[in-house]
Amino acid sequence: MYFASDNSGPVLPEVMTALADANTGYAMPYGADPIMEQVRARVREIFEAPEAAVYLVSTGTAANSLALATLVPPYGTVFCSPVAHIHEDECNAPEFYSGGAKLTLVPGGDRMTPDSLRATIAKEETRGVHGPVRGPVSITQVTERGGVYSLDELSALTAVAKDFGLPVHLDGARFANALVALGCTPAEMTWKLGVDAVSFGGTKNGCMGVEAVVFFDPARAQEFELRRKRGAHLFSKHRYLSAQMAGYLTGNVWLDAARRANAACTRLADGLRAAGAGFLHEPQANMIFATFPRAAHRRLHEAGARYYLWDGTLDGADDEAVGCRLVCDWSATEANIDRFLELVRG
Ligand SMILES: *Cc1c(COP(=O)(O)O)cnc(C)c1O
């Protein structure tokens, strides 16, 4: 019963097989391996973007930071939600890799609204040389609280960015989970709405450790390559990054993994709802933010369930509601979910 995060599960068998298959003979290093060529072609095909620049890095923090650094000057600012991963969970890596650009937080929760974004952008770049210049808007899809922006909501946000002539970055650590939740194509969720760069997650949806960075305008490519090398994220034995992404993107492997994770989340959320749990955010992909009595958390903890408490601890009154975050990955089983729910019910 492991719902701590979608990076605590195992690697997809197709990814492991691809790694094993890649593990014979020799291949050119630093991204010149033939598997990377296949990956580039496959990502371009998936995104219907034949010109796109495609690169691999090993962490989402590197993907976000290097992508944003390519889109913002050191004297600029990035617009994002106050709970954005780039703000709360990357130890200032975006600021570091951009050489000092800052983040401007758009007031609100995990979902930016067009009005709030517009007002926030309008307030920057009003102090001449004394303040930051406006830079990219970074949107997280799936959001940090398990929400999925609809295509209309995304398009309203990118329209605001375009009104100011600003580029748009999408943090897609859970790109596939959002995609299958919306039932749209990768192109519809990105460049067709005006997204310029995507951090395309692999790790949380079943890779060992690989994320792609996609720029729809190849003019950004050379700078990104230089930044990746300077930032120590150009892998020497690169074929092992390529192989993971190749296995992940074979056929519908990546979409099926996300469908399994989202379906597991729905089963868990439905069961929690039936058991009387409250929801801090409406689950729309593979993450749940629920509240239920502390006694149930204690039972779960003692039975070995692992997940994060969101507000509060195991110490205190039995019947007090305590919040938690539950994340399902592709490998979550119905048996484990049902056992978890049984323990919640007591
Ligand atoms: C997990 C995650 C990342 C990537 O994190 P790493 O630990 O650096 O791989 C980026 N954005 C979001 C929204 C995430 O949840």
CSV table of C-alpha atoms and ligand atoms in Angstrom, one decimal:
chain,number,residue,atom,x,y,z
A,1,MET,CA,0.0,0.0,0.0
A,2,TYR,CA,2.5,2.5,-1.3
A,3,PHE,CA,0.9,5.8,-2.2
A,4,ALA,CA,3.7,8.2,-1.2
A,5,SER,CA,4.4,9.3,-4.8
A,6,ASP,CA,4.4,8.0,-8.3
A,7,ASN,CA,8.2,7.8,-8.2
A,8,SER,CA,8.2,5.1,-5.5
A,9,GLY,CA,6.9,2.4,-7.8
A,10,PRO,CA,8.9,0.0,-10.1
A,11,VAL,CA,10.0,0.6,-13.7
A,12,LEU,CA,7.8,-0.5,-16.5
A,13,PRO,CA,8.8,-3.9,-17.9
A,14,GLU,CA,9.0,-2.4,-21.4
A,15,VAL,CA,11.5,0.2,-20.2
A,16,MET,CA,13.6,-2.5,-18.5
A,17,THR,CA,13.5,-4.6,-21.7
A,18,ALA,CA,14.6,-1.6,-23.8
A,19,LEU,CA,17.5,-1.0,-21.4
A,20,ALA,CA,18.6,-4.6,-21.6
A,21,ASP,CA,18.3,-4.6,-25.3
A,22,ALA,CA,20.5,-1.4,-25.5
A,23,ASN,CA,23.1,-3.1,-23.3
A,24,THR,CA,25.1,-4.7,-26.0
A,25,GLY,CA,28.1,-3.5,-28.1
A,26,TYR,CA,29.0,0.1,-28.5
A,27,ALA,CA,27.2,3.3,-29.2
A,28,MET,CA,28.3,6.9,-29.7
A,29,PRO,CA,28.1,9.0,-26.5
A,30,TYR,CA,26.5,12.3,-25.6
A,31,GLY,CA,23.2,11.9,-27.5
A,32,ALA,CA,24.7,10.7,-30.8
A,33,ASP,CA,23.5,7.2,-30.2
A,34,PRO,CA,21.1,5.7,-32.8
A,35,ILE,CA,18.4,5.1,-30.2
A,36,MET,CA,18.3,8.9,-29.6
A,37,GLU,CA,17.6,9.4,-33.2
A,38,GLN,CA,14.6,7.1,-32.9
A,39,VAL,CA,13.4,8.9,-29.8
A,40,ARG,CA,13.7,12.3,-31.5
A,41,ALA,CA,11.6,11.0,-34.4
A,42,ARG,CA,9.1,9.4,-32.1
A,43,VAL,CA,8.6,12.5,-30.0
A,44,ARG,CA,8.2,14.6,-33.1
A,45,GLU,CA,5.6,12.1,-34.4
A,46,ILE,CA,3.7,12.0,-31.1
A,47,PHE,CA,3.6,15.8,-30.9
A,48,GLU,CA,3.0,16.2,-34.7
A,49,ALA,CA,5.9,18.6,-34.7
A,50,PRO,CA,8.5,17.6,-37.3
A,51,GLU,CA,10.8,20.5,-36.5
A,52,ALA,CA,10.8,20.1,-32.7
A,53,ALA,CA,14.1,20.0,-30.8
A,54,VAL,CA,14.1,17.1,-28.4
A,55,TYR,CA,16.6,16.5,-25.5
A,56,LEU,CA,16.8,14.1,-22.6
A,57,VAL,CA,17.9,14.8,-19.0
A,58,SER,CA,17.6,12.6,-15.9
A,59,THR,CA,15.5,14.7,-13.6
A,60,GLY,CA,12.4,16.9,-13.8
A,61,THR,CA,14.2,19.6,-12.0
A,62,ALA,CA,16.9,19.7,-14.7
A,63,ALA,CA,14.3,19.6,-17.4
A,64,ASN,CA,12.4,22.6,-15.9
A,65,SER,CA,15.4,24.6,-14.9
A,66,LEU,CA,17.3,24.2,-18.2
A,67,ALA,CA,14.1,24.8,-20.3
A,68,LEU,CA,13.3,27.9,-18.3
A,69,ALA,CA,16.9,29.2,-18.4
A,70,THR,CA,16.7,29.0,-22.2
A,71,LEU,CA,13.5,31.1,-22.2
A,72,VAL,CA,14.4,33.8,-19.6
A,73,PRO,CA,17.4,36.2,-19.3
A,74,PRO,CA,19.2,36.5,-16.0
A,75,TYR,CA,17.4,39.8,-15.4
A,76,GLY,CA,14.0,38.4,-16.1
A,77,THR,CA,11.2,36.7,-14.2
A,78,VAL,CA,9.2,33.6,-14.6
A,79,PHE,CA,5.4,33.6,-13.8
A,80,CYS,CA,4.1,30.6,-12.0
A,81,SER,CA,1.7,29.4,-9.3
A,82,PRO,CA,2.7,29.8,-5.6
A,83,VAL,CA,2.7,26.0,-5.3
A,84,ALA,CA,4.6,25.3,-8.5
A,85,HIS,CA,7.2,22.6,-8.3
A,86,ILE,CA,9.7,25.2,-9.7
A,87,HIS,CA,9.0,27.4,-6.7
A,88,GLU,CA,8.5,25.0,-3.9
A,89,ASP,CA,10.5,21.9,-4.7
A,90,GLU,CA,13.5,22.7,-6.8
A,91,CYS,CA,15.8,24.4,-4.3
A,92,ASN,CA,16.1,27.5,-6.5
A,93,ALA,CA,17.5,25.5,-9.4
A,94,PRO,CA,15.5,27.6,-12.0
A,95,GLU,CA,17.0,30.7,-10.5
A,96,PHE,CA,20.5,29.1,-10.4
A,97,TYR,CA,20.4,27.7,-13.9
A,98,SER,CA,19.1,31.0,-15.4
A,99,GLY,CA,21.9,32.9,-13.7
A,100,GLY,CA,19.7,34.8,-11.4
A,101,ALA,CA,16.2,35.2,-13.0
A,102,LYS,CA,13.5,35.3,-10.4
A,103,LEU,CA,10.0,33.8,-10.1
A,104,THR,CA,7.0,36.0,-9.8
A,105,LEU,CA,4.1,34.1,-8.1
A,106,VAL,CA,0.6,34.5,-9.5
A,107,PRO,CA,-1.7,34.8,-6.5
A,108,GLY,CA,-4.2,31.9,-6.1
A,109,GLY,CA,-3.8,28.2,-5.6
A,110,ASP,CA,-2.4,25.5,-7.9
A,111,ARG,CA,-4.5,26.7,-10.8
A,112,MET,CA,-3.6,30.0,-12.3
A,113,THR,CA,-6.5,32.1,-13.6
A,114,PRO,CA,-6.2,34.3,-16.6
A,115,ASP,CA,-7.2,37.4,-14.6
A,116,SER,CA,-4.7,36.8,-11.9
A,117,LEU,CA,-2.0,36.0,-14.4
A,118,ARG,CA,-2.7,39.2,-16.4
A,119,ALA,CA,-2.7,41.4,-13.4
A,120,THR,CA,0.5,39.8,-12.1
A,121,ILE,CA,2.3,40.2,-15.5
A,122,ALA,CA,1.1,43.8,-15.8
A,123,LYS,CA,2.6,44.7,-12.5
A,124,GLU,CA,6.1,43.6,-13.5
A,125,GLU,CA,8.4,45.5,-15.8
A,126,THR,CA,7.1,48.8,-14.6
A,127,ARG,CA,10.2,50.1,-12.8
A,128,GLY,CA,12.6,50.7,-15.7
A,129,VAL,CA,16.0,49.2,-15.1
A,130,HIS,CA,15.2,48.7,-11.4
A,131,GLY,CA,12.9,45.6,-11.7
A,132,PRO,CA,12.9,42.4,-13.6
A,133,VAL,CA,11.8,42.1,-17.2
A,134,ARG,CA,8.9,39.9,-18.0
A,135,GLY,CA,9.8,36.3,-18.9
A,136,PRO,CA,8.0,33.0,-19.6
A,137,VAL,CA,4.8,31.7,-18.0
A,138,SER,CA,5.2,28.3,-16.5
A,139,ILE,CA,2.1,26.1,-16.2
A,140,THR,CA,2.0,22.7,-14.4
A,141,GLN,CA,-0.2,20.0,-16.0
A,142,VAL,CA,-1.2,17.9,-14.0
A,143,THR,CA,-1.1,20.6,-11.3
A,144,GLU,CA,0.7,20.1,-8.0
A,145,ARG,CA,-2.7,19.4,-6.3
A,146,GLY,CA,-3.9,16.8,-8.8
A,147,GLY,CA,-5.9,19.1,-11.0
A,148,VAL,CA,-6.0,19.0,-14.8
A,149,TYR,CA,-6.5,22.3,-16.7
A,150,SER,CA,-9.0,21.9,-19.6
A,151,LEU,CA,-7.8,22.9,-23.0
A,152,ASP,CA,-10.0,26.0,-22.7
A,153,GLU,CA,-8.3,26.9,-19.4
A,154,LEU,CA,-4.9,26.3,-20.9
A,155,SER,CA,-5.7,28.4,-23.9
A,156,ALA,CA,-7.0,31.3,-21.8
A,157,LEU,CA,-3.6,31.3,-19.9
A,158,THR,CA,-1.4,31.1,-23.1
A,159,ALA,CA,-3.5,33.9,-24.6
A,160,VAL,CA,-2.6,36.1,-21.7
A,161,ALA,CA,1.1,35.2,-22.2
A,162,LYS,CA,0.9,35.9,-25.9
A,163,ASP,CA,-0.8,39.3,-25.3
A,164,PHE,CA,2.5,40.3,-23.5
A,165,GLY,CA,4.6,38.5,-26.1
A,166,LEU,CA,5.9,36.0,-23.5
A,167,PRO,CA,6.8,32.3,-24.1
A,168,VAL,CA,5.0,29.5,-22.3
A,169,HIS,CA,6.6,26.5,-20.6
A,170,LEU,CA,4.6,23.5,-19.5
A,171,ASP,CA,5.9,21.4,-16.6
A,172,GLY,CA,4.6,18.0,-17.7
A,173,ALA,CA,6.1,15.8,-15.0
A,174,ARG,CA,2.7,14.0,-15.3
A,175,PHE,CA,2.1,14.9,-18.9
A,176,ALA,CA,0.6,11.5,-19.8
A,177,ASN,CA,-1.7,11.5,-16.8
A,178,ALA,CA,-3.1,14.8,-17.9
A,179,LEU,CA,-3.3,13.7,-21.6
A,180,VAL,CA,-5.4,10.6,-20.9
A,181,ALA,CA,-7.6,12.5,-18.4
A,182,LEU,CA,-8.4,15.0,-21.1
A,183,GLY,CA,-8.5,12.5,-24.0
A,184,CYS,CA,-6.7,14.9,-26.3
A,185,THR,CA,-3.6,14.7,-28.4
A,186,PRO,CA,-0.1,16.0,-27.3
A,187,ALA,CA,-0.3,18.7,-30.0
A,188,GLU,CA,-3.7,19.8,-28.7
A,189,MET,CA,-2.4,20.2,-25.2
A,190,THR,CA,0.8,22.1,-26.2
A,191,TRP,CA,1.8,23.9,-29.4
A,192,LYS,CA,-1.7,24.2,-30.8
A,193,LEU,CA,-2.5,26.3,-27.7
A,194,GLY,CA,0.8,28.3,-27.9
A,195,VAL,CA,3.0,26.3,-25.6
A,196,ASP,CA,6.6,26.8,-26.6
A,197,ALA,CA,8.5,24.3,-24.4
A,198,VAL,CA,7.5,21.2,-22.5
A,199,SER,CA,9.2,19.2,-19.7
A,200,PHE,CA,7.8,15.8,-20.8
A,201,GLY,CA,7.9,13.5,-17.8
A,202,GLY,CA,9.0,9.9,-18.0
A,203,THR,CA,10.1,9.0,-14.4
A,204,LYS,CA,6.8,9.3,-12.6
A,205,ASN,CA,5.0,7.3,-15.2
A,206,GLY,CA,7.3,4.3,-15.2
A,207,CYS,CA,10.8,5.2,-16.5
A,208,MET,CA,13.9,4.7,-14.3
A,209,GLY,CA,15.0,8.3,-14.6
A,210,VAL,CA,14.5,10.3,-17.8
A,211,GLU,CA,12.6,13.3,-18.9
A,212,ALA,CA,12.5,14.9,-22.3
A,213,VAL,CA,12.6,18.6,-23.0
A,214,VAL,CA,10.8,19.6,-26.2
A,215,PHE,CA,11.1,23.0,-27.9
A,216,PHE,CA,8.7,23.5,-30.7
A,217,ASP,CA,10.9,26.3,-32.2
A,218,PRO,CA,14.2,24.7,-33.0
A,219,ALA,CA,15.9,28.1,-32.8
A,220,ARG,CA,16.2,27.5,-29.1
A,221,ALA,CA,18.0,24.2,-29.6
A,222,GLN,CA,21.6,25.2,-29.7
A,223,GLU,CA,21.4,27.3,-26.6
A,224,PHE,CA,19.7,24.5,-24.7
A,225,GLU,CA,22.4,22.1,-25.7
A,226,LEU,CA,25.1,24.5,-24.4
A,227,ARG,CA,23.2,25.0,-21.1
A,228,ARG,CA,22.7,21.3,-20.6
A,229,LYS,CA,26.4,20.6,-21.0
A,230,ARG,CA,27.4,23.5,-18.8
A,231,GLY,CA,24.8,22.5,-16.3
A,232,ALA,CA,26.4,19.0,-16.1
A,233,HIS,CA,23.3,17.3,-17.5
A,234,LEU,CA,24.7,16.0,-20.8
A,235,PHE,CA,24.9,12.2,-20.2
A,236,SER,CA,28.0,10.6,-21.5
A,237,LYS,CA,26.6,7.1,-21.8
A,238,HIS,CA,23.5,8.7,-23.2
A,239,ARG,CA,22.1,5.5,-24.8
A,240,TYR,CA,20.7,4.5,-21.4
A,241,LEU,CA,18.6,7.6,-21.3
A,242,SER,CA,17.5,7.1,-24.9
A,243,ALA,CA,16.6,3.4,-24.3
A,244,GLN,CA,14.3,4.3,-21.4
A,245,MET,CA,12.4,6.9,-23.5
A,246,ALA,CA,12.3,4.5,-26.5
A,247,GLY,CA,10.8,1.7,-24.4
A,248,TYR,CA,8.4,4.2,-22.8
A,249,LEU,CA,7.1,5.6,-26.1
A,250,THR,CA,6.8,2.3,-27.9
A,251,GLY,CA,3.2,2.0,-29.0
A,252,ASN,CA,0.8,2.9,-26.2
A,253,VAL,CA,3.0,1.8,-23.3
A,254,TRP,CA,3.2,5.4,-21.9
A,255,LEU,CA,-0.5,6.0,-22.4
A,256,ASP,CA,-1.6,2.7,-20.9
A,257,ALA,CA,0.7,3.3,-17.9
A,258,ALA,CA,-1.0,6.6,-17.3
A,259,ARG,CA,-4.5,5.1,-17.8
A,260,ARG,CA,-3.7,2.5,-15.2
A,261,ALA,CA,-2.5,5.1,-12.7
A,262,ASN,CA,-5.5,7.3,-13.3
A,263,ALA,CA,-7.9,4.4,-13.0
A,264,ALA,CA,-6.3,3.3,-9.7
A,265,CYS,CA,-6.7,6.8,-8.5
A,266,THR,CA,-10.4,6.8,-9.4
A,267,ARG,CA,-11.0,3.5,-7.6
A,268,LEU,CA,-9.3,4.9,-4.5
A,269,ALA,CA,-11.1,8.2,-4.6
A,270,ASP,CA,-14.5,6.6,-5.1
A,271,GLY,CA,-13.8,4.3,-2.2
A,272,LEU,CA,-12.7,7.2,0.0
A,273,ARG,CA,-15.8,9.2,-0.9
A,274,ALA,CA,-18.1,6.3,-0.1
A,275,ALA,CA,-16.3,6.0,3.3
A,276,GLY,CA,-17.1,9.6,4.0
A,277,ALA,CA,-13.7,11.2,3.4
A,278,GLY,CA,-13.4,14.8,2.4
A,279,PHE,CA,-11.4,16.2,-0.5
A,280,LEU,CA,-9.1,19.2,-0.3
A,281,HIS,CA,-8.9,19.2,-4.1
A,282,GLU,CA,-11.0,17.4,-6.7
A,283,PRO,CA,-8.8,14.5,-8.0
A,284,GLN,CA,-8.6,14.6,-11.8
A,285,ALA,CA,-5.6,12.4,-12.6
A,286,ASN,CA,-3.6,10.2,-10.3
A,287,MET,CA,-3.3,12.3,-7.1
A,288,ILE,CA,-5.7,12.6,-4.2
A,289,PHE,CA,-5.8,15.1,-1.4
A,290,ALA,CA,-8.2,13.7,1.2
A,291,THR,CA,-9.1,14.1,4.8
A,292,PHE,CA,-10.4,11.4,7.1
A,293,PRO,CA,-10.1,10.6,10.8
A,294,ARG,CA,-6.8,10.2,12.5
A,295,ALA,CA,-7.8,6.8,13.8
A,296,ALA,CA,-7.9,5.5,10.2
A,297,HIS,CA,-4.5,7.0,9.5
A,298,ARG,CA,-3.1,5.2,12.5
A,299,ARG,CA,-4.6,1.9,11.3
A,300,LEU,CA,-3.1,2.4,7.9
A,301,HIS,CA,0.3,3.3,9.3
A,302,GLU,CA,0.4,0.3,11.5
A,303,ALA,CA,-0.6,-2.0,8.6
A,304,GLY,CA,2.4,-0.6,6.6
A,305,ALA,CA,0.6,1.8,4.3
A,306,ARG,CA,3.0,4.6,3.1
A,307,TYR,CA,1.9,8.1,2.1
A,308,TYR,CA,2.3,11.7,3.2
A,309,LEU,CA,0.1,13.4,5.8
A,310,TRP,CA,-0.7,16.8,4.5
A,311,ASP,CA,-1.8,18.7,7.5
A,312,GLY,CA,-1.2,17.2,10.9
A,313,THR,CA,0.4,14.2,12.5
A,314,LEU,CA,-0.6,10.8,13.9
A,315,ASP,CA,-0.6,12.3,17.4
A,316,GLY,CA,-3.9,13.7,18.7
A,317,ALA,CA,-7.6,13.0,18.9
A,318,ASP,CA,-8.9,9.8,17.2
A,319,ASP,CA,-11.8,11.4,15.4
A,320,GLU,CA,-10.1,14.6,14.2
A,321,ALA,CA,-9.9,14.8,10.4
A,322,VAL,CA,-6.3,14.7,9.1
A,323,GLY,CA,-5.4,15.5,5.5
A,324,CYS,CA,-3.2,13.3,3.3
A,325,ARG,CA,-1.8,13.1,-0.2
A,326,LEU,CA,-2.2,9.8,-2.0
A,327,VAL,CA,-0.5,9.2,-5.4
A,328,CYS,CA,-1.1,6.2,-7.6
A,329,ASP,CA,1.4,5.0,-10.2
A,330,TRP,CA,0.9,2.5,-13.0
A,331,SER,CA,1.7,-0.5,-10.8
A,332,ALA,CA,-1.0,0.2,-8.1
A,333,THR,CA,-3.1,-2.9,-7.7
A,334,GLU,CA,-6.8,-3.2,-7.0
A,335,ALA,CA,-6.1,-5.6,-4.2
A,336,ASN,CA,-3.9,-3.0,-2.4
A,337,ILE,CA,-6.4,-0.2,-3.0
A,338,ASP,CA,-9.2,-2.3,-1.6
A,339,ARG,CA,-7.1,-3.3,1.4
A,340,PHE,CA,-6.3,0.4,2.0
A,341,LEU,CA,-10.0,1.2,1.8
A,342,GLU,CA,-10.9,-1.5,4.3
A,343,LEU,CA,-8.5,0.0,6.8
A,344,VAL,CA,-10.0,3.4,6.2
A,345,ARG,CA,-13.4,2.0,7.0
A,346,GLY,CA,-12.0,0.3,10.1
B,1,LIG,C1,8.1,15.4,-9.6
B,1,LIG,C2,7.9,16.6,-10.3
B,1,LIG,C3,8.9,17.2,-11.1
B,1,LIG,C4,10.3,16.6,-11.2
B,1,LIG,O1,11.0,16.4,-10.1
B,1,LIG,P1,12.4,15.7,-10.0
B,1,LIG,O2,12.4,15.1,-8.6
B,1,LIG,O3,13.5,16.7,-10.2
B,1,LIG,O4,12.5,14.6,-11.0
B,1,LIG,C5,8.7,18.4,-11.7
B,1,LIG,N1,7.5,19.0,-11.6
B,1,LIG,C6,6.4,18.4,-10.9
B,1,LIG,C7,5.1,19.1,-10.9
B,1,LIG,C8,6.7,17.3,-10.2
B,1,LIG,O5,5.6,16.7,-9.5
